[in-house]
Amino acid sequence: MISYKKDEFLIMKNEELWAFYKNYKNEICYTILKEDSSGEEVSLIKDCHKLLSVILSNNGYIYILAISSTKALMFYTYSDLGIRENTLLNYSFDMEYIQVISLNNSLNLIYTRYDNSSLSLYHRIIDSNLYITAPVLIDRIQKITDFPFIATVNSTDLIVLYLKKSQDYYIGYRAFSPTKYAWGSFITLDKSPLLPYDYSFILGENNLSALSYSIKDNYNSFLRYGIIIDNVFKGKTLKTTENVNNYSYLIYEKDHFYLTYTFKNKLFLNLLSVGGDLISIDTIPYSKESKIEKYIVQSDLDSVSFTSAFILYENNKLKYSVLSLISRVINNEPKHSAATKKVDTTLYYERQLIEKERLINKLNLDISNLKNDISQLERTRTTVESKDNEIRALKEDSLRKNSSTVQEYERRLKDKDILIKNLNSIVSDLQEKLSDKRKVIDSLTLSNKELFDRITLLQENSDTVSKLKLQLLDKESTISNLRLEIKTLQNEIETLKTSRGSILKKFFE
């Protein structure tokens, strides 16, 4: 079995391996590990409740995140000048496991905690002013061993690999962009048929990375491994018909990936080709009493990168450190000509394979985009046809409505014509009556004149004159009535003319 050191941290600095831990006195200490010897324990911080993380910065400083005995969240900076402490929070927060990654002049806290029995992955940031942000939920995850996730960085982004919580076992990652201050979507790399119990992940250059993980059932054990090209995992599987545990970790160095794994008391050191072939470099046997520890490791090495590694103890003494195992992998490549030729040939075809894989991925992406464009065009065509049918239906309905409206207007026009003819007939009759009245008035005017003449002739006879005056008054009254009647008729004629003009105006409107 292997032991996972989640509460101890390894820092590789100036080709020395520093181990940080909390001792039985609740002190944070470090020891420089050396093979076949015991290092001196150096105490840095007293009264520590829990050591959370140790971070190696680009400037060579060592940052320590811990919870003090008063349960405050503390941040320490250790350098050649000594140690400086800062209080981030006067209280601590719940966490199951934490990794701290330095990126873009900030420290990124990636940690897990249980929310209603579900293991959740969170993110917080400590900026250059030692301000800590509020937690952001990344995802719900499935626990794998004591290292439930692997956090690392490429040139620009923070990458967190984990097993997503679902009915199936999806291994993948999400990336955090400091410039966009946002997490990307989950990228699935592989679907495991069983729950993995150990895994390793490493980023390379040119958008390459590698993944390995272990699974087993009641009868068989499997180690799945391979190179990831543009988020496509080309995995292969080592299978044994024995129910044994095997563990692994990955190294990247100068365009090379290396896979180290355990099996039946042996360490197998291999070069991992892009095509998935394992080229054996060395095999290290160890006894059943030996002890292997797996750590999360940080290093200041520029040419070599790894996220985890093994340490091998025999008889309670360090037999192989991280540095010695890495050196044995990198420096002990096969020297004989056949093996060297195989490695050189493999590297040549690996580069060709990478380009072909990228071309295939690009073509597949282009095909996918074209399919999406075709689907979009089909949806557009369907929409246009639907709109065209709607417009045609609206036009037909509008024509039917317009035809009905025209017929209604024609009917109203005929009614108006009839009304106008009737009004013209009435006006003609009234004009004839007016002419008759004028003739009567002329006749009465003449009779009135004759009466005045008679009155003049009969002035001598007063009785006759009086009677004639009375007759004259009667006649004048009659004339007034007639004139009033004439005026009434004239008003009626004017009213009819006005009504006719209004009707004609409304019609033409």
PDB file of N, CA and C in Angstrom, residues 413-429 499-501 503-504:
ATOM      1  N   LEU A 413     -72.479  54.422 -51.928  1.00  0.00           N
ATOM      2  CA  LEU A 413     -72.481  55.437 -52.997  1.00  0.00           C
ATOM      3  C   LEU A 413     -73.805  55.453 -53.732  1.00  0.00           C
ATOM      4  N   LYS A 414     -74.333  54.265 -54.011  1.00  0.00           N
ATOM      5  CA  LYS A 414     -75.642  54.205 -54.675  1.00  0.00           C
ATOM      6  C   LYS A 414     -76.723  54.843 -53.806  1.00  0.00           C
ATOM      7  N   ASP A 415     -76.659  54.534 -52.486  1.00  0.00           N
ATOM      8  CA  ASP A 415     -77.641  55.150 -51.582  1.00  0.00           C
ATOM      9  C   ASP A 415     -77.512  56.676 -51.583  1.00  0.00           C
ATOM     10  N   LYS A 416     -76.297  57.182 -51.622  1.00  0.00           N
ATOM     11  CA  LYS A 416     -76.086  58.638 -51.644  1.00  0.00           C
ATOM     12  C   LYS A 416     -76.626  59.253 -52.939  1.00  0.00           C
ATOM     13  N   ASP A 417     -76.403  58.540 -54.068  1.00  0.00           N
ATOM     14  CA  ASP A 417     -76.913  59.045 -55.362  1.00  0.00           C
ATOM     15  C   ASP A 417     -78.436  59.157 -55.332  1.00  0.00           C
ATOM     16  N   ILE A 418     -79.077  58.120 -54.787  1.00  0.00           N
ATOM     17  CA  ILE A 418     -80.543  58.161 -54.702  1.00  0.00           C
ATOM     18  C   ILE A 418     -80.993  59.309 -53.815  1.00  0.00           C
ATOM     19  N   LEU A 419     -80.312  59.481 -52.681  1.00  0.00           N
ATOM     20  CA  LEU A 419     -80.656  60.561 -51.770  1.00  0.00           C
ATOM     21  C   LEU A 419     -80.485  61.927 -52.437  1.00  0.00           C
ATOM     22  N   ILE A 420     -79.429  62.085 -53.218  1.00  0.00           N
ATOM     23  CA  ILE A 420     -79.189  63.361 -53.918  1.00  0.00           C
ATOM     24  C   ILE A 420     -80.277  63.631 -54.954  1.00  0.00           C
ATOM     25  N   LYS A 421     -80.663  62.584 -55.670  1.00  0.00           N
ATOM     26  CA  LYS A 421     -81.737  62.756 -56.666  1.00  0.00           C
ATOM     27  C   LYS A 421     -83.032  63.184 -55.987  1.00  0.00           C
ATOM     28  N   ASN A 422     -83.332  62.547 -54.835  1.00  0.00           N
ATOM     29  CA  ASN A 422     -84.538  62.924 -54.104  1.00  0.00           C
ATOM     30  C   ASN A 422     -84.465  64.362 -53.626  1.00  0.00           C
ATOM     31  N   LEU A 423     -83.320  64.766 -53.128  1.00  0.00           N
ATOM     32  CA  LEU A 423     -83.146  66.138 -52.669  1.00  0.00           C
ATOM     33  C   LEU A 423     -83.278  67.128 -53.826  1.00  0.00           C
ATOM     34  N   ASN A 424     -82.741  66.797 -54.977  1.00  0.00           N
ATOM     35  CA  ASN A 424     -82.870  67.678 -56.165  1.00  0.00           C
ATOM     36  C   ASN A 424     -84.330  67.829 -56.567  1.00  0.00           C
ATOM     37  N   SER A 425     -85.082  66.704 -56.463  1.00  0.00           N
ATOM     38  CA  SER A 425     -86.509  66.768 -56.797  1.00  0.00           C
ATOM     39  C   SER A 425     -87.265  67.666 -55.822  1.00  0.00           C
ATOM     40  N   ILE A 426     -86.905  67.539 -54.525  1.00  0.00           N
ATOM     41  CA  ILE A 426     -87.560  68.390 -53.515  1.00  0.00           C
ATOM     42  C   ILE A 426     -87.234  69.855 -53.751  1.00  0.00           C
ATOM     43  N   VAL A 427     -85.955  70.132 -54.055  1.00  0.00           N
ATOM     44  CA  VAL A 427     -85.548  71.526 -54.339  1.00  0.00           C
ATOM     45  C   VAL A 427     -86.300  72.087 -55.539  1.00  0.00           C
ATOM     46  N   SER A 428     -86.506  71.256 -56.567  1.00  0.00           N
ATOM     47  CA  SER A 428     -87.237  71.711 -57.771  1.00  0.00           C
ATOM     48  C   SER A 428     -88.687  72.042 -57.431  1.00  0.00           C
ATOM     49  N   ASP A 429     -89.316  71.194 -56.612  1.00  0.00           N
ATOM     50  CA  ASP A 429     -90.706  71.458 -56.206  1.00  0.00           C
ATOM     51  C   ASP A 429     -90.803  72.734 -55.397  1.00  0.00           C
ATOM     52  N   SER A 499     -78.036  71.548 -46.420  1.00  0.00           N
ATOM     53  CA  SER A 499     -78.047  70.095 -46.199  1.00  0.00           C
ATOM     54  C   SER A 499     -77.490  69.363 -47.388  1.00  0.00           C
ATOM     55  N   ARG A 500     -77.814  69.864 -48.592  1.00  0.00           N
ATOM     56  CA  ARG A 500     -77.301  69.213 -49.803  1.00  0.00           C
ATOM     57  C   ARG A 500     -75.780  69.321 -49.882  1.00  0.00           C
ATOM     58  N   GLY A 501     -75.283  70.491 -49.571  1.00  0.00           N
ATOM     59  CA  GLY A 501     -73.825  70.679 -49.612  1.00  0.00           C
ATOM     60  C   GLY A 501     -73.124  69.802 -48.579  1.00  0.00           C
ATOM     61  N   ILE A 503     -74.205  66.953 -47.352  1.00  0.00           N
ATOM     62  CA  ILE A 503     -74.284  65.548 -47.781  1.00  0.00           C
ATOM     63  C   ILE A 503     -73.266  65.265 -48.860  1.00  0.00           C
ATOM     64  N   LEU A 504     -73.130  66.162 -49.820  1.00  0.00           N
ATOM     65  CA  LEU A 504     -72.144  65.972 -50.894  1.00  0.00           C
ATOM     66  C   LEU A 504     -70.730  65.969 -50.341  1.00  0.00           C
TER      67      LEU A 504
END
